Coordinates of N, CA and C in Angstrom, one line a residue:
G11 N 61.3 49.6 160.2 CA 61.1 50.4 161.4 C 62.2 50.3 162.4
E12 N 62.0 51.0 163.4 CA 63.0 51.0 164.5 C 62.7 49.8 165.5
G13 N 63.7 49.3 166.1 CA 63.5 48.2 167.0 C 64.8 47.7 167.6
A14 N 64.6 46.9 168.6 CA 65.8 46.4 169.3 C 65.6 45.0 169.9
Y15 N 66.6 44.2 169.8 CA 66.6 42.9 170.5 C 67.6 43.0 171.6
Q16 N 67.3 42.7 172.8 CA 68.2 42.8 173.9 C 68.3 41.5 174.7
F17 N 69.5 41.1 175.1 CA 69.7 39.9 175.9 C 70.4 40.3 177.2
F18 N 69.9 39.8 178.3 CA 70.5 40.1 179.6 C 70.9 38.9 180.3
D19 N 71.9 39.0 181.3 CA 72.3 37.9 182.1 C 71.3 37.8 183.3
A20 N 71.6 36.9 184.2 CA 70.7 36.6 185.3 C 70.5 37.8 186.3
D21 N 71.5 38.7 186.3 CA 71.4 39.9 187.1 C 70.8 41.1 186.3
W22 N 70.3 40.9 185.2 CA 69.7 41.9 184.3 C 70.7 42.9 183.8
R23 N 71.9 42.4 183.7 CA 72.9 43.3 183.0 C 72.9 42.9 181.5
P24 N 73.1 43.9 180.6 CA 73.0 43.6 179.2 C 74.2 42.8 178.8
I25 N 73.9 41.9 177.8 CA 74.9 41.0 177.2 C 75.1 41.4 175.7
V26 N 73.9 41.5 175.0 CA 73.9 41.9 173.6 C 72.7 42.8 173.4
R27 N 72.9 43.8 172.6 CA 71.8 44.6 172.1 C 71.9 44.8 170.6
L28 N 70.8 44.5 169.9 CA 70.8 44.6 168.4 C 69.8 45.7 168.1
F29 N 70.2 46.7 167.4 CA 69.2 47.8 167.0 C 69.0 47.8 165.5
S30 N 67.8 48.1 165.1 CA 67.5 48.2 163.7 C 67.0 49.6 163.4
G31 N 66.9 49.8 162.1 CA 66.4 51.1 161.6 C 67.6 52.1 161.3
T32 N 67.3 53.4 161.5 CA 68.3 54.4 161.1 C 69.5 54.4 162.0
N33 N 69.4 53.8 163.2 CA 70.5 53.8 164.1 C 70.9 52.3 164.3
A34 N 70.9 51.5 163.2 CA 71.2 50.1 163.3 C 72.6 49.9 163.8
R35 N 72.7 49.0 164.8 CA 74.1 48.6 165.3 C 73.9 47.4 166.2
A36 N 75.1 46.8 166.5 CA 75.1 45.7 167.5 C 76.1 46.1 168.6
V37 N 75.7 45.9 169.8 CA 76.5 46.2 171.0 C 76.7 45.0 171.8
L38 N 78.0 44.7 172.2 CA 78.3 43.5 173.1 C 78.8 44.1 174.4
Y39 N 78.4 43.4 175.5 CA 78.8 43.8 176.8 C 79.5 42.7 177.5
H40 N 80.3 43.0 178.6 CA 80.9 42.0 179.5 C 80.7 42.6 180.9
G41 N 80.0 41.8 181.7 CA 79.7 42.3 183.1 C 78.9 43.6 183.1
G42 N 78.0 43.8 182.0 CA 77.2 44.9 182.0 C 77.9 46.2 181.4
I43 N 79.2 46.0 181.0 CA 80.0 47.2 180.5 C 80.1 47.0 179.0
E44 N 79.8 48.0 178.2 CA 79.9 48.0 176.8 C 81.4 47.7 176.4
K45 N 81.6 46.7 175.5 CA 82.9 46.4 175.1 C 83.1 46.5 173.6
L46 N 82.1 46.3 172.8 CA 82.2 46.4 171.3 C 80.9 46.9 170.8
E47 N 81.1 47.8 169.8 CA 79.9 48.3 169.1 C 80.2 48.5 167.7
T48 N 79.3 48.0 166.8 CA 79.5 48.2 165.4 C 79.1 49.6 165.1
L49 N 79.8 50.3 164.2 CA 79.6 51.7 163.8 C 79.5 51.7 162.3
Q50 N 79.1 52.8 161.8 CA 79.0 53.0 160.3 C 80.4 52.9 159.7
R51 N 81.4 53.4 160.4 CA 82.8 53.4 159.8 C 83.6 52.2 160.3
G52 N 83.1 51.3 161.1 CA 83.8 50.1 161.6 C 83.3 49.6 162.9
I53 N 84.2 49.5 163.9 CA 83.8 49.1 165.2 C 84.4 50.0 166.2
G54 N 83.7 50.1 167.4 CA 84.2 50.8 168.5 C 84.5 49.8 169.6
I55 N 85.6 50.0 170.3 CA 86.0 49.0 171.4 C 86.2 49.8 172.7
G56 N 85.6 49.3 173.7 CA 85.8 49.9 175.1 C 86.7 49.0 175.9
G57 N 87.9 49.5 176.2 CA 88.8 48.6 177.0 C 90.0 48.2 176.1
S58 N 90.7 47.2 176.6 CA 91.9 46.7 175.9 C 91.5 45.6 174.9
I59 N 92.4 45.3 173.9 CA 92.2 44.3 173.0 C 93.4 43.3 173.2
H60 N 93.0 42.0 173.4 CA 94.0 41.0 173.5 C 93.9 40.0 172.3
I61 N 95.0 39.9 171.6 CA 94.9 39.1 170.4 C 95.9 37.9 170.6
D62 N 95.5 36.7 170.4 CA 96.3 35.5 170.6 C 97.2 35.2 169.4
N63 N 96.7 35.6 168.2 CA 97.5 35.3 167.0 C 97.8 36.6 166.2
D64 N 98.0 36.6 165.0 CA 98.4 37.7 164.2 C 97.2 38.7 164.0
L65 N 97.6 40.0 163.9 CA 96.6 41.0 163.7 C 97.0 41.7 162.4
Y66 N 96.1 41.7 161.4 CA 96.4 42.3 160.1 C 95.5 43.5 160.0
V67 N 96.1 44.7 159.7 CA 95.3 45.9 159.7 C 95.6 46.6 158.3
T68 N 94.5 47.0 157.6 CA 94.7 47.7 156.4 C 94.0 49.1 156.6
G69 N 94.4 50.1 155.9 CA 93.8 51.4 156.0 C 94.5 52.2 157.1
I70 N 93.9 53.3 157.4 CA 94.4 54.2 158.5 C 94.0 53.7 159.8
S71 N 94.9 53.6 160.7 CA 94.6 53.2 162.1 C 95.1 54.3 163.1
T72 N 94.2 54.7 164.0 CA 94.5 55.8 164.9 C 94.5 55.2 166.3
F73 N 95.6 55.4 167.1 CA 95.7 54.9 168.4 C 95.7 56.1 169.3
G74 N 94.7 56.2 170.2 CA 94.6 57.4 171.1 C 95.3 57.2 172.5
S75 N 96.0 56.0 172.6 CA 96.6 55.8 173.9 C 97.8 54.9 173.7
T76 N 98.4 54.4 174.8 CA 99.6 53.5 174.7 C 99.3 52.3 173.9
V77 N 100.2 51.9 173.0 CA 100.1 50.6 172.3 C 101.3 49.8 172.7
F78 N 101.0 48.6 173.2 CA 102.0 47.7 173.7 C 102.2 46.5 172.8
F79 N 103.4 46.3 172.4 CA 103.7 45.1 171.5 C 104.4 44.1 172.4
D80 N 103.6 43.1 172.9 CA 104.1 42.1 173.8 C 104.7 41.0 173.1
N81 N 105.9 40.6 173.5 CA 106.6 39.4 172.9 C 106.3 38.2 173.8
P82 N 105.4 37.3 173.3 CA 104.9 36.2 174.1 C 106.0 35.1 174.2
I83 N 107.0 35.1 173.4 CA 108.0 34.1 173.4 C 109.2 34.5 174.3
N84 N 109.6 35.7 174.3 CA 110.7 36.2 175.2 C 110.1 37.3 176.1
T85 N 109.8 37.0 177.3 CA 109.2 37.9 178.3 C 110.1 39.1 178.5
G86 N 109.5 40.3 178.5 CA 110.3 41.5 178.8 C 111.0 42.1 177.5
K87 N 110.9 41.4 176.4 CA 111.5 41.9 175.2 C 110.4 42.5 174.3
D88 N 109.9 43.6 174.8 CA 108.7 44.2 174.2 C 109.0 45.6 173.6
I89 N 108.0 46.2 173.0 CA 108.0 47.5 172.4 C 106.8 48.2 172.8
K90 N 106.9 49.5 173.2 CA 105.7 50.3 173.6 C 105.7 51.6 172.9
W91 N 104.5 52.0 172.3 CA 104.3 53.3 171.8 C 103.8 54.1 172.9
D92 N 104.5 55.2 173.3 CA 104.1 56.1 174.4 C 103.7 57.4 173.9
P93 N 102.4 57.7 173.7 CA 102.0 59.0 173.1 C 102.3 60.2 174.0
N94 N 102.5 59.9 175.3 CA 102.8 61.0 176.2 C 104.2 61.6 175.9
N95 N 105.1 60.7 175.4 CA 106.5 61.2 175.0 C 106.7 61.2 173.5
D96 N 105.7 60.9 172.8 CA 105.8 60.7 171.3 C 107.0 59.8 170.9
S97 N 107.0 58.6 171.5 CA 108.2 57.8 171.3 C 107.8 56.3 171.3
F98 N 108.6 55.5 170.6 CA 108.6 54.1 170.7 C 109.7 53.7 171.7
N99 N 109.3 52.9 172.7 CA 110.3 52.4 173.7 C 110.6 51.0 173.4
F100 N 111.8 50.8 173.0 CA 112.3 49.4 172.7 C 113.0 48.9 174.0
Y101 N 112.5 47.9 174.6 CA 113.0 47.4 175.9 C 114.4 46.9 175.7
D102 N 115.2 46.6 176.7 CA 116.5 46.1 176.6 C 116.6 44.9 175.8
N103 N 117.7 44.9 174.9 CA 117.9 43.7 174.0 C 116.9 43.5 172.9
V104 N 116.1 44.5 172.7 CA 115.1 44.5 171.6 C 115.6 45.3 170.4
K105 N 115.8 44.7 169.3 CA 116.4 45.4 168.1 C 115.4 46.0 167.2
A106 N 115.7 47.2 166.7 CA 115.0 47.7 165.5 C 115.8 47.3 164.3
H107 N 115.1 46.6 163.4 CA 115.8 46.2 162.2 C 115.3 47.0 161.0
F108 N 116.2 47.3 160.1 CA 115.9 48.0 158.9 C 116.5 47.3 157.7
G109 N 115.8 47.2 156.6 CA 116.3 46.6 155.4 C 115.7 45.2 155.3
D110 N 115.6 44.7 154.0 CA 115.0 43.3 153.8 C 115.8 42.2 154.5
Q111 N 117.1 42.3 154.6 CA 117.9 41.3 155.3 C 118.3 41.7 156.7
T112 N 117.5 42.6 157.3 CA 117.8 43.2 158.6 C 119.3 43.8 158.6
D113 N 119.6 44.5 157.5 CA 120.9 45.0 157.3 C 121.4 46.0 158.3
L114 N 120.5 46.8 158.9 CA 120.9 47.8 159.9 C 120.1 47.4 161.1
Q115 N 120.8 47.4 162.3 CA 120.2 47.0 163.5 C 120.6 48.1 164.6
I116 N 119.6 48.5 165.4 CA 119.9 49.4 166.5 C 119.2 48.8 167.7
W117 N 120.0 48.8 168.9 CA 119.5 48.3 170.1 C 120.3 48.7 171.3
Y118 N 119.8 48.5 172.5 CA 120.5 48.7 173.7 C 120.5 47.4 174.5
D119 N 121.7 47.0 175.0 CA 121.9 45.7 175.5 C 122.1 45.7 177.1
E120 N 121.5 46.7 177.7 CA 121.6 46.9 179.2 C 122.9 47.5 179.6
T121 N 123.9 47.6 178.7 CA 125.1 48.3 179.0 C 125.5 49.3 178.0
N122 N 125.3 48.9 176.7 CA 125.8 49.7 175.6 C 124.6 50.0 174.6
G123 N 124.7 51.1 173.9 CA 123.9 51.4 172.8 C 124.6 50.9 171.6
N124 N 123.9 50.2 170.7 CA 124.6 49.5 169.5 C 123.9 49.9 168.2
I125 N 124.8 50.1 167.2 CA 124.3 50.3 165.8 C 125.2 49.3 165.0
K126 N 124.5 48.4 164.3 CA 125.2 47.4 163.5 C 124.8 47.5 162.1
N127 N 125.7 47.7 161.2 CA 125.4 47.8 159.8 C 126.1 46.6 159.1
I128 N 125.3 45.8 158.4 CA 125.8 44.5 157.8 C 126.3 44.7 156.4
N129 N 125.5 45.4 155.5 CA 125.8 45.6 154.1 C 126.2 47.0 153.8
G130 N 127.3 47.3 153.1 CA 127.6 48.6 152.7 C 128.1 49.5 153.8
P131 N 128.4 50.7 153.4 CA 128.9 51.7 154.5 C 127.7 52.2 155.3
L132 N 128.0 52.6 156.5 CA 127.1 53.3 157.4 C 127.3 54.7 157.1
R133 N 126.3 55.4 156.5 CA 126.5 56.8 156.2 C 125.8 57.7 157.2
I134 N 126.5 58.7 157.6 CA 125.9 59.8 158.4 C 126.0 61.0 157.7
A135 N 125.0 61.6 157.2 CA 125.0 62.8 156.4 C 124.6 64.0 157.2
S136 N 125.5 65.0 157.2 CA 125.2 66.3 157.9 C 126.2 67.3 157.5
D137 N 125.7 68.6 157.4 CA 126.7 69.7 157.1 C 127.4 70.1 158.4
D138 N 126.9 69.7 159.5 CA 127.5 70.0 160.8 C 127.4 68.8 161.7
L139 N 128.5 68.1 162.0 CA 128.4 66.8 162.8 C 129.2 67.0 164.1
K140 N 128.5 66.6 165.2 CA 129.1 66.6 166.5 C 129.0 65.3 167.1
L141 N 130.1 64.7 167.6 CA 130.0 63.5 168.5 C 130.3 64.1 169.9
Q142 N 129.3 63.8 170.8 CA 129.4 64.4 172.1 C 129.1 63.4 173.2
R143 N 129.4 63.8 174.4 CA 129.0 63.1 175.6 C 127.5 63.1 175.7
E144 N 126.9 62.1 176.4 CA 125.4 61.9 176.4 C 124.7 63.2 176.9
N145 N 125.4 64.0 177.7 CA 124.7 65.2 178.2 C 124.9 66.4 177.3
N146 N 125.5 66.2 176.2 CA 125.8 67.3 175.2 C 126.6 68.4 175.7
L147 N 127.4 68.2 176.8 CA 128.2 69.2 177.4 C 129.7 69.1 177.0
Q148 N 130.1 68.0 176.4 CA 131.5 67.8 176.0 C 131.6 67.2 174.6
D149 N 132.4 67.8 173.8 CA 132.6 67.4 172.4 C 133.8 66.4 172.3
Y150 N 133.7 65.4 171.4 CA 134.7 64.5 171.0 C 135.2 64.8 169.6
L151 N 134.3 65.1 168.7 CA 134.6 65.3 167.3 C 133.7 66.4 166.7
L152 N 134.2 67.3 166.0 CA 133.4 68.3 165.3 C 133.8 68.3 163.9
A153 N 132.8 68.3 163.0 CA 133.1 68.4 161.6 C 132.0 69.3 160.9
S154 N 132.5 70.2 160.1 CA 131.6 71.2 159.5 C 132.1 71.4 158.0
V155 N 131.1 71.5 157.1 CA 131.4 71.8 155.7 C 132.2 73.1 155.7
G156 N 133.3 73.1 155.0 CA 134.1 74.3 154.9 C 134.9 74.8 156.1
A157 N 134.8 74.0 157.2 CA 135.5 74.4 158.4 C 136.4 73.3 158.9
G158 N 136.4 72.1 158.3 CA 137.3 71.0 158.6 C 136.8 70.2 159.8
V159 N 137.7 69.4 160.3 CA 137.4 68.4 161.4 C 138.3 68.7 162.6
T160 N 137.7 68.7 163.8 CA 138.4 68.9 165.0 C 138.2 67.7 165.9
L161 N 139.4 67.2 166.4 CA 139.3 66.1 167.4 C 139.6 66.7 168.8
L162 N 138.9 66.3 169.8 CA 139.1 66.9 171.1 C 139.4 65.8 172.2
Y163 N 140.1 66.1 173.2 CA 140.3 65.2 174.3 C 139.9 66.0 175.5
N164 N 139.0 65.4 176.3 CA 138.5 66.1 177.5 C 138.0 67.5 177.1
D165 N 137.3 67.6 176.0 CA 136.8 68.9 175.4 C 137.8 69.9 175.1
I166 N 139.1 69.5 174.9 CA 140.2 70.4 174.6 C 140.7 70.0 173.2
K167 N 140.7 71.0 172.2 CA 141.1 70.7 170.9 C 142.5 70.2 170.8
K168 N 142.7 69.0 170.1 CA 144.0 68.4 170.0 C 144.5 68.3 168.6
L169 N 143.5 68.1 167.6 CA 143.9 68.1 166.2 C 142.8 68.7 165.4
E170 N 143.2 69.5 164.4 CA 142.2 70.1 163.5 C 142.7 70.1 162.1
T171 N 141.8 69.9 161.1 CA 142.2 70.0 159.7 C 142.0 71.4 159.3
T172 N 142.8 71.9 158.4 CA 142.7 73.3 157.9 C 142.8 73.2 156.4
D173 N 142.6 74.3 155.7 CA 142.7 74.3 154.3 C 144.1 74.1 153.8
S174 N 145.2 74.1 154.6 CA 146.6 73.9 154.2 C 147.1 72.6 154.9
G175 N 146.4 71.9 155.7 CA 146.9 70.7 156.3 C 146.3 70.4 157.6
I176 N 147.1 70.2 158.7 CA 146.5 69.9 160.0 C 147.3 70.7 161.0
N177 N 146.6 71.0 162.1 CA 147.3 71.6 163.3 C 147.1 70.6 164.5
I178 N 148.2 70.4 165.2 CA 148.2 69.5 166.3 C 148.6 70.3 167.5
V179 N 147.8 70.1 168.6 CA 148.0 70.8 169.8 C 148.6 69.8 170.9
G180 N 149.7 70.1 171.5 CA 150.2 69.2 172.5 C 151.4 68.4 172.0
T181 N 151.8 67.4 172.8 CA 152.9 66.6 172.4 C 152.6 65.6 171.3
T182 N 153.5 65.5 170.3 CA 153.3 64.5 169.2 C 154.2 63.3 169.3

C-alpha cells in the first residue's frame, strides 16, 4: 500500500520523508528545504553539489546551469562551463591539454595566448587561411588554395606568391 515515514527537526521542518507504493521515493531536506530526492531515473538535487574527492560519472549527464571546476590545490586556476556563452572559460595560466602525453597545450598566461605542440608538426588545415589582428580588421598573412600566399605589413601587401614566382612590393 501507500504510506510515508516522515522525520522532522525541533521546529517541525522536514528532515527525511520516505514514501512507499506507486510513488515510492526518499527525500532529504536541509533547513526544511528539499535537497535530494530519489527518482525512477536516478536522483534529483536542489542546490549546489560540493564534492571533496573524485567524482566518477557514467552515462549521459546534462547540466542545466554553470558548472565550475574548482582547483583546490592552486586557487584561481579553475575552469567554468558557461551555458550563457556556450563556452568553457579557462582561467589565466590554466592549460587545455590534448594527447596522451599532453602533446598539445593551449593557455593564456595573463599576457600572451600560447599554443605549444611537443610531438610532430602543428598542422592547421584550411582552404582559406587568414592570420589577423584580434579585431579581425587587419591582415598579416593570407593563404588560399589556387591563389597563393600574401604577406602584409600594416595591412598593405608586401609579398605574394604567384603561379610564376613571387611579387615584392616596396624596397628589397
